[in-house]
mmCIF file of C-alpha atoms in Angstrom:
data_model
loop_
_atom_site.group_PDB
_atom_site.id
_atom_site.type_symbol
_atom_site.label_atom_id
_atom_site.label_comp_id
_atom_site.label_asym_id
_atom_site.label_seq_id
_atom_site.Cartn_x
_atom_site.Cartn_y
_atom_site.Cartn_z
ATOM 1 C CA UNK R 19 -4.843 14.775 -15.135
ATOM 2 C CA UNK R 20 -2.474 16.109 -17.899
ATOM 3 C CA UNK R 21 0.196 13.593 -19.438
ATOM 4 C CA UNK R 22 2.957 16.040 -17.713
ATOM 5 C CA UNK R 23 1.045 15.852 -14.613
ATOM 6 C CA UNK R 24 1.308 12.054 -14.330
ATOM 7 C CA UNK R 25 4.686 11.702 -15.287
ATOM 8 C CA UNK R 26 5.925 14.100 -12.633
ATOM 9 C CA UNK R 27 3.799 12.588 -9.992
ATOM 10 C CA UNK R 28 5.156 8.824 -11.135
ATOM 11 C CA UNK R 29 8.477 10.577 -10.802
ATOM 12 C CA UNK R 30 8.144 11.561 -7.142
ATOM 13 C CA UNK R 31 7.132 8.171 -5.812
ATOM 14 C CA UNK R 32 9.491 6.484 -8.222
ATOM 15 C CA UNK R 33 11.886 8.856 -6.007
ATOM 16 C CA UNK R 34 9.794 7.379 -2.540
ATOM 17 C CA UNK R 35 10.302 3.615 -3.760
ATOM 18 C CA UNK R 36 14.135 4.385 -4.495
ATOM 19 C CA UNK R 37 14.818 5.889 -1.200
ATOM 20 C CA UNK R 38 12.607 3.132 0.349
ATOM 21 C CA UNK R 39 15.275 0.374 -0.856
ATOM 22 C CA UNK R 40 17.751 2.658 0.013
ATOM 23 C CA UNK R 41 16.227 2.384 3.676
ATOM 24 C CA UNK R 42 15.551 -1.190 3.592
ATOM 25 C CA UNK R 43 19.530 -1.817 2.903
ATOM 26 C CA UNK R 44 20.695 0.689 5.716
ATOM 27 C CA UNK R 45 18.575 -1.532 8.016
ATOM 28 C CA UNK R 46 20.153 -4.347 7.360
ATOM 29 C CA UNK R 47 23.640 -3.747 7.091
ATOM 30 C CA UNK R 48 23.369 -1.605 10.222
ATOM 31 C CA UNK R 49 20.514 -2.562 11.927
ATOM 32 C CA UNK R 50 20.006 -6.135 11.065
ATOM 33 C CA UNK R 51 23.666 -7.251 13.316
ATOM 34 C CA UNK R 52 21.819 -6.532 16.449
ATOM 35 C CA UNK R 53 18.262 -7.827 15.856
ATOM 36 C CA UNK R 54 17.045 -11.715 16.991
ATOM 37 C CA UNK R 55 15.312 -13.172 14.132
ATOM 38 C CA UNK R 56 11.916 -12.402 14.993
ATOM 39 C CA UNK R 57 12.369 -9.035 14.943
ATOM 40 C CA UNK R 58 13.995 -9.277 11.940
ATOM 41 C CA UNK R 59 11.097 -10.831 10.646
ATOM 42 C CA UNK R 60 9.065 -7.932 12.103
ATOM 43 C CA UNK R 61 11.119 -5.509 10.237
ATOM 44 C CA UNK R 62 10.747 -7.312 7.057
ATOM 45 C CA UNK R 63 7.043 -7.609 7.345
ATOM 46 C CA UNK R 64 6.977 -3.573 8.012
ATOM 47 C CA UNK R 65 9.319 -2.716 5.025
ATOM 48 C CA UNK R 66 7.305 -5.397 2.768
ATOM 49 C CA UNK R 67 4.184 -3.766 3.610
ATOM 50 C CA UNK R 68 5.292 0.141 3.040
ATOM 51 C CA UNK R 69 6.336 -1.465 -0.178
ATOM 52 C CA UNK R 70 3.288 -2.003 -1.311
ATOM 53 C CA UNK R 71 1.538 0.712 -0.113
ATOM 54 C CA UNK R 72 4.125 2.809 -2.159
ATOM 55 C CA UNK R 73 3.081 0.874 -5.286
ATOM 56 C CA UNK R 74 -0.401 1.906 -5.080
ATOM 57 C CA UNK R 75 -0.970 -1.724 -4.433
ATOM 58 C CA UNK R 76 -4.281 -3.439 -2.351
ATOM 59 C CA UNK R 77 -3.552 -6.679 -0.167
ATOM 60 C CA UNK R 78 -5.940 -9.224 0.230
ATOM 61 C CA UNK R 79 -5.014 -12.683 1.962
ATOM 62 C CA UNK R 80 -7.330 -15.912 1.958
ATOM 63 C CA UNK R 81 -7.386 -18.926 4.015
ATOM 64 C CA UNK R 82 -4.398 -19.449 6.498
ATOM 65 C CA UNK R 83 -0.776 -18.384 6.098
ATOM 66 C CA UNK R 84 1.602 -20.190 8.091
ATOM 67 C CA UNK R 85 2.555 -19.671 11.775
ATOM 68 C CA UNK R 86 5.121 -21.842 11.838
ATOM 69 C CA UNK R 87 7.592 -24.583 10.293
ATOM 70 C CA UNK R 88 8.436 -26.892 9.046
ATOM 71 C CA UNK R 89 6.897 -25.531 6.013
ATOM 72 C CA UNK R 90 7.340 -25.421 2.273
ATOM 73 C CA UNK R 91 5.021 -23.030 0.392
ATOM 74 C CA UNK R 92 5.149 -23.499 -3.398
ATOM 75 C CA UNK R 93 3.364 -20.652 -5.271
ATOM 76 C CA UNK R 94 2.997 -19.600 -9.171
ATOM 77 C CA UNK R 95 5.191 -16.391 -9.979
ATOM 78 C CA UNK R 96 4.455 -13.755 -11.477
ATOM 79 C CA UNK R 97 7.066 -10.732 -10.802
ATOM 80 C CA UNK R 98 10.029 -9.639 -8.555
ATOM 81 C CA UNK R 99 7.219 -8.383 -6.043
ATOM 82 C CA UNK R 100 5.859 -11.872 -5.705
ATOM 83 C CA UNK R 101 8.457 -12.216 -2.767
ATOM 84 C CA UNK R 102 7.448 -8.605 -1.042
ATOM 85 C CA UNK R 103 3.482 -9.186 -0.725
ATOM 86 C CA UNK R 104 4.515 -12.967 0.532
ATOM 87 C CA UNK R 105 7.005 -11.627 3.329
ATOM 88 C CA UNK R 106 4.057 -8.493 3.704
ATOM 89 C CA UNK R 107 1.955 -11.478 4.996
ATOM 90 C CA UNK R 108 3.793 -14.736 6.850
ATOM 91 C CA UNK R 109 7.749 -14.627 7.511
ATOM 92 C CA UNK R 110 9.494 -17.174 5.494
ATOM 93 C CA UNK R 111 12.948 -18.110 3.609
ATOM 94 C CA UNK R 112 12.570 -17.958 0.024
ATOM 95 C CA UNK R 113 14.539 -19.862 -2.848
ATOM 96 C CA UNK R 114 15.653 -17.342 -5.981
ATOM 97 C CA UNK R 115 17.710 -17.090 -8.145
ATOM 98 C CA UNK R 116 20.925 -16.575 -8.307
ATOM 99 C CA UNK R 117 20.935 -13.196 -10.368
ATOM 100 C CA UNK R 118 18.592 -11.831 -7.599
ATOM 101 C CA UNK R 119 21.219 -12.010 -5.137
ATOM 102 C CA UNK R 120 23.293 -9.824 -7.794
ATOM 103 C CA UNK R 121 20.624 -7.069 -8.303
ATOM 104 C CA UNK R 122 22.037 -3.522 -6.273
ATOM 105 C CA UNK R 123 19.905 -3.127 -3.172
ATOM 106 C CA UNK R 124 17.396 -5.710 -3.319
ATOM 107 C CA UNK R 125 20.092 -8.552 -3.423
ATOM 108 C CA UNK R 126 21.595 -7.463 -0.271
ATOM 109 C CA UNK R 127 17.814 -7.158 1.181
ATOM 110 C CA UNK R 128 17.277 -10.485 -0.100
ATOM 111 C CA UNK R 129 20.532 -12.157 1.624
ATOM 112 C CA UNK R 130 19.749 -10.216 4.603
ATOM 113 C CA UNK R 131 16.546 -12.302 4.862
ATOM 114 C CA UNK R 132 18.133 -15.522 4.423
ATOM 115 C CA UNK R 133 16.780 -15.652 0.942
ATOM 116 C CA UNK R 134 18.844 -19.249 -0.480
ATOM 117 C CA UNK R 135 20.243 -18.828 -4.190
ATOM 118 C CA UNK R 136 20.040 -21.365 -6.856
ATOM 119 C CA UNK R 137 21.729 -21.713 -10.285
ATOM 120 C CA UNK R 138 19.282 -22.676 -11.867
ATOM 121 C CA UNK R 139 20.909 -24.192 -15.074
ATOM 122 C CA UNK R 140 22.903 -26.675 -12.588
ATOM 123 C CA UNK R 141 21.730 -29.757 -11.679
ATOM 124 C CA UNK R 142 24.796 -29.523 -8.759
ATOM 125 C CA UNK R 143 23.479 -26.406 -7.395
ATOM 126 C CA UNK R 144 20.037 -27.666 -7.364
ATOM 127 C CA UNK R 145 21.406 -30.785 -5.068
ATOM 128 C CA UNK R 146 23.159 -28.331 -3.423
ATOM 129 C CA UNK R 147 20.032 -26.186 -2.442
ATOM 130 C CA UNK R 148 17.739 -29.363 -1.656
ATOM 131 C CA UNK R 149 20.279 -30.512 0.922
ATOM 132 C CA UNK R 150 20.400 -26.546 2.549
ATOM 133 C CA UNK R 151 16.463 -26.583 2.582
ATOM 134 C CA UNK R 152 16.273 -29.719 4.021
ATOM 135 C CA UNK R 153 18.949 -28.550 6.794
ATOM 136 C CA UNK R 154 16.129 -25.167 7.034
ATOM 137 C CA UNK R 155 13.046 -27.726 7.335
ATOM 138 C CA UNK R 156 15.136 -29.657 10.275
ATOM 139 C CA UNK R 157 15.383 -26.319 11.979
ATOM 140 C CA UNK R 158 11.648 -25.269 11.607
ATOM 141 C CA UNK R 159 11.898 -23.022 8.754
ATOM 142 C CA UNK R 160 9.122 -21.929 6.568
ATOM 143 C CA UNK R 161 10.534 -21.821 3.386
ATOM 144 C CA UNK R 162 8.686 -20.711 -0.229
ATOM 145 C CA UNK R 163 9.561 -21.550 -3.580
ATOM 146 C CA UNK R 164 8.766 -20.896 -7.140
ATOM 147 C CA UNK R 165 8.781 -24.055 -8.356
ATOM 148 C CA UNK R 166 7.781 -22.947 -12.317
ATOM 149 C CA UNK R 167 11.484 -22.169 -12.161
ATOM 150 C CA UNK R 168 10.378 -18.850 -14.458
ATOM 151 C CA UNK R 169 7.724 -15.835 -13.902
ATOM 152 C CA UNK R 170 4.628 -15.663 -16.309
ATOM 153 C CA UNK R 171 1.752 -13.352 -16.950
ATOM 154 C CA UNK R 172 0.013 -14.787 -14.361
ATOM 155 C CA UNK R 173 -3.048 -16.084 -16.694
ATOM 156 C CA UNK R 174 -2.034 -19.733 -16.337
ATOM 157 C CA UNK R 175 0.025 -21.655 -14.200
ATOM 158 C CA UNK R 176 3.038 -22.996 -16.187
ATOM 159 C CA UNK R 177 4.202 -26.894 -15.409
ATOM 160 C CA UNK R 178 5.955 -27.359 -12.233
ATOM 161 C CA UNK R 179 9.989 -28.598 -11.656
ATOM 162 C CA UNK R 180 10.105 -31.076 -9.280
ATOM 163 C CA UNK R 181 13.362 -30.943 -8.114
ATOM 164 C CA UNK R 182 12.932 -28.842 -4.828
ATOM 165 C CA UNK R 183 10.050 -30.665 -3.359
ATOM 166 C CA UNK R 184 12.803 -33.513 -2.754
ATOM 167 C CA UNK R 185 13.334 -31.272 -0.173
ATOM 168 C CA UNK R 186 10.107 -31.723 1.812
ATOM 169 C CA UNK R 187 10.066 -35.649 1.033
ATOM 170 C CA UNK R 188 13.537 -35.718 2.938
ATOM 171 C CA UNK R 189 12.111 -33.789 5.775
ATOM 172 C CA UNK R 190 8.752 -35.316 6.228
ATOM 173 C CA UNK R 191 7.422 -31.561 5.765
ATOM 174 C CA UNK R 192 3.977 -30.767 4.780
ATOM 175 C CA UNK R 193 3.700 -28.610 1.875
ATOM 176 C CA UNK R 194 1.358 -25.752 1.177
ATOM 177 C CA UNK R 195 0.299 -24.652 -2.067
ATOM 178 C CA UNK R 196 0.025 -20.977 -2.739
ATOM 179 C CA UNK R 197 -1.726 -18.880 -5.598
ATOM 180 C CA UNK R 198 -1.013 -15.240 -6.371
ATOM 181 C CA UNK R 199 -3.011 -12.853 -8.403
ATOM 182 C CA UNK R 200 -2.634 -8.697 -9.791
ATOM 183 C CA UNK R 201 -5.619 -7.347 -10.361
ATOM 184 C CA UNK R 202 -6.959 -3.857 -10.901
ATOM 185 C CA UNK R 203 -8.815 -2.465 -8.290
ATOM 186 C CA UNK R 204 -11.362 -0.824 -10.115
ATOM 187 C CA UNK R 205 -12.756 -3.673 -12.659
ATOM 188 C CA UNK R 206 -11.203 -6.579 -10.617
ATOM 189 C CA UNK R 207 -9.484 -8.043 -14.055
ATOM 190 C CA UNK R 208 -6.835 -9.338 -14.160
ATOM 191 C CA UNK R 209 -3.597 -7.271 -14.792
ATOM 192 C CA UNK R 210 -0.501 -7.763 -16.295
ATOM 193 C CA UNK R 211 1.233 -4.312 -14.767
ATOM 194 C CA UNK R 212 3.224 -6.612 -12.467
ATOM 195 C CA UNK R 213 4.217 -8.958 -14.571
ATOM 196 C CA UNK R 214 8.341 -9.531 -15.173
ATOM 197 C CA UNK R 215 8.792 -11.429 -18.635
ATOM 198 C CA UNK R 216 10.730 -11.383 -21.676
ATOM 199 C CA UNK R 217 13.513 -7.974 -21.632
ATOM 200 C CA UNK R 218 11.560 -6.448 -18.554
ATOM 201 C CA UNK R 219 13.967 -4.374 -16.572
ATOM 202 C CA UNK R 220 13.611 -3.908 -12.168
ATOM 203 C CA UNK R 221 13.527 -0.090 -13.031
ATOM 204 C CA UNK R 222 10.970 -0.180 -16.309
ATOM 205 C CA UNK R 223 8.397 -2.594 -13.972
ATOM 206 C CA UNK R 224 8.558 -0.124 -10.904
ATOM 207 C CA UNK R 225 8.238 2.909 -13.285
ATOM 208 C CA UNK R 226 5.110 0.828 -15.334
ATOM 209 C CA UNK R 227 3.316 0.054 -11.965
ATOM 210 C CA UNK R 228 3.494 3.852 -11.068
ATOM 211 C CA UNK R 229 1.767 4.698 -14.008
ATOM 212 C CA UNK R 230 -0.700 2.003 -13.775
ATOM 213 C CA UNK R 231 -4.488 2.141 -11.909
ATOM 214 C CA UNK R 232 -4.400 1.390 -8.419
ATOM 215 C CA UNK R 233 -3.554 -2.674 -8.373
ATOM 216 C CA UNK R 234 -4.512 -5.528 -6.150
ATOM 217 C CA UNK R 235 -2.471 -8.601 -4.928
ATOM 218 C CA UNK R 236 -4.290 -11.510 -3.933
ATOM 219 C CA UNK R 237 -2.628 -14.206 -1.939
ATOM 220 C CA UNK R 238 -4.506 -17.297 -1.833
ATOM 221 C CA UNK R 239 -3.257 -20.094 0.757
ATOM 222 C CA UNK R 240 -4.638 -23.887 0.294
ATOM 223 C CA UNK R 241 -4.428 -26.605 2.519
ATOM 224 C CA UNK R 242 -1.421 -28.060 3.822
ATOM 225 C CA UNK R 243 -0.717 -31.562 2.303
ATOM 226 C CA UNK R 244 2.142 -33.972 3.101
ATOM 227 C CA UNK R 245 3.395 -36.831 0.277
ATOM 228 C CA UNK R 246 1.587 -39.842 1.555
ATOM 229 C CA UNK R 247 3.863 -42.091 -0.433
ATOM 230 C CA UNK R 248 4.044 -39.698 -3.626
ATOM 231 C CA UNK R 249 7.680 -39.232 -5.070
ATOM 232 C CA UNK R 250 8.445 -35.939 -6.235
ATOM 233 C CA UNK R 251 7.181 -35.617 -9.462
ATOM 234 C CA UNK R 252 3.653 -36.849 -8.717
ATOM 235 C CA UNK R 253 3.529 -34.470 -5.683
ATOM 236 C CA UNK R 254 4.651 -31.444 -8.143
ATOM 237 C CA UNK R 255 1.940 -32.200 -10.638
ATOM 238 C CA UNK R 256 -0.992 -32.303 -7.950
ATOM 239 C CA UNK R 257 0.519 -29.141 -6.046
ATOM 240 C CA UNK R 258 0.359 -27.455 -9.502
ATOM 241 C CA UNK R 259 -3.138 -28.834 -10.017
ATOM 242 C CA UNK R 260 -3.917 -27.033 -6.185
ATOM 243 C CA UNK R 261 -2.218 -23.773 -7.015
ATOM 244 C CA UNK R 262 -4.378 -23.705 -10.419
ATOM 245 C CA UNK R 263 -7.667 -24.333 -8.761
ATOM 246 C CA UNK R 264 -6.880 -21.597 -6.166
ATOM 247 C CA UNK R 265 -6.081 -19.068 -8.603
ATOM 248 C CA UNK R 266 -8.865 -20.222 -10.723
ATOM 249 C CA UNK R 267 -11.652 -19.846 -7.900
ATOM 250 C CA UNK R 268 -10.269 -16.038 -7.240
ATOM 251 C CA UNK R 269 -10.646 -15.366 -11.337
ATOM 252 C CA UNK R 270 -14.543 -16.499 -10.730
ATOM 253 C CA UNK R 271 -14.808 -15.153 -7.538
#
């Protein structure tokens, strides 16, 4: 297909993922109001999935996503979609940052979903957060976290901050470690379309995934685990030690 060609057909479904957030934030300012929370979850699921599909991009899930809280997922990130293909497959609260909650469309679609925000320069904020996740744990929540506090390319997985397990070890909570991987779907290597580093820009990582060969996300789920006496530190290094051999047994898979 001509350069030309491509461009204007990246163009029209750059145009199809627009209008899809546009969507996603009528629902929930209108919508959202009169929904219980399961069918918000529902909803969520659907618009995570459509998402995807827009994106050109494969979903594969191993092991066994959660049914139920209370629940903390840690996972490695990788990119702003990290969230989408982990609410296309279990519903859960996430932990972001704060300038997510200040990005036009997808900030509202990430409050809507009782996404909690974090400063993550402020050690008050952080105590802040732990205390509201432990509150979320009480209640049964599944929440997720990134807990490398920053995305990466995705080719290791960077040291973990321990600060937001405290949460779990307050709670008694089991904690299940989580591994993501973008691959191409043709050669199976790994890719680094999806991946939101250095000046990166929401608009120039959609428009570079359009452009890109069809992509797969893999979402790898461990075993849950609970502290058995570990303080938070020790627990962060061996989840990061789970969440690496997860992601490395999809590389040789």
């Amino acid at each position: 297909m001509k350069p030309i060609a491509l461009r204007a057909r990246a163009s029209w479904k750059m145009a199809g993922v627009l209008w899809h957030l546009v969507r996603g934030w009528w629902t929930v300012v209108l919508v959202f109001p009169g929904l219980t929370t399961s069918q918000k979850a529902e909803r969520i699921r659907a618009w995570a999935l459509a998402l995807l599909e827009l994106l050109a991009i494969n979903l594969v899930v191993t092991g066994r996503p959660p049914t139920q809280g209370p629940l903390l997922l840690v996972c490695n990130h990788i990119s702003w979609l990290d969230i989408y293909v982990i609410y296309a497959t279990c519903h859960c609260r996430f932990v972001a940052k704060a300038d997510v909650g200040r990005w036009p469309l997808i900030g509202t679609l990430a409050t809507a979903a009782g996404t909690l925000f974090i400063e993550r320069e402020s050690r008050r904020d952080a105590s802040r957060v732990v205390h509201r996740m432990a509150s979320c744990l009480h209640a049964g929540d599944v929440i997720a976290v990134f807990p490398e506090g920053t995305s990466s390319d995705g080719l290791h997985v960077l040291p973990f901050h321990s600060n937001l397990v405290q949460a779990a070890i307050a709670t008694n909570a089991p904690v299940q470690p989580v591994a993501l991987r973008f691959s191409e779907v043709v050669s199976d290597t790994h890719s680094l379309t999806p991946c939101y580093i250095n000046s990166d820009t929401l608009i120039g990582s959609i428009w570079r995934m359009l452009n890109a060969p069809p992509l797969c996300a893999t979402l790898m789920f461990g075993e849950q685990q609970s502290a058995q006496g570990r303080g938070r530190r020790v627990w962060s290094a061996d989840l990061r030690l789970a969440v690496e051999a997860l992601r490395a047994r999809a590389t040789d898979s």
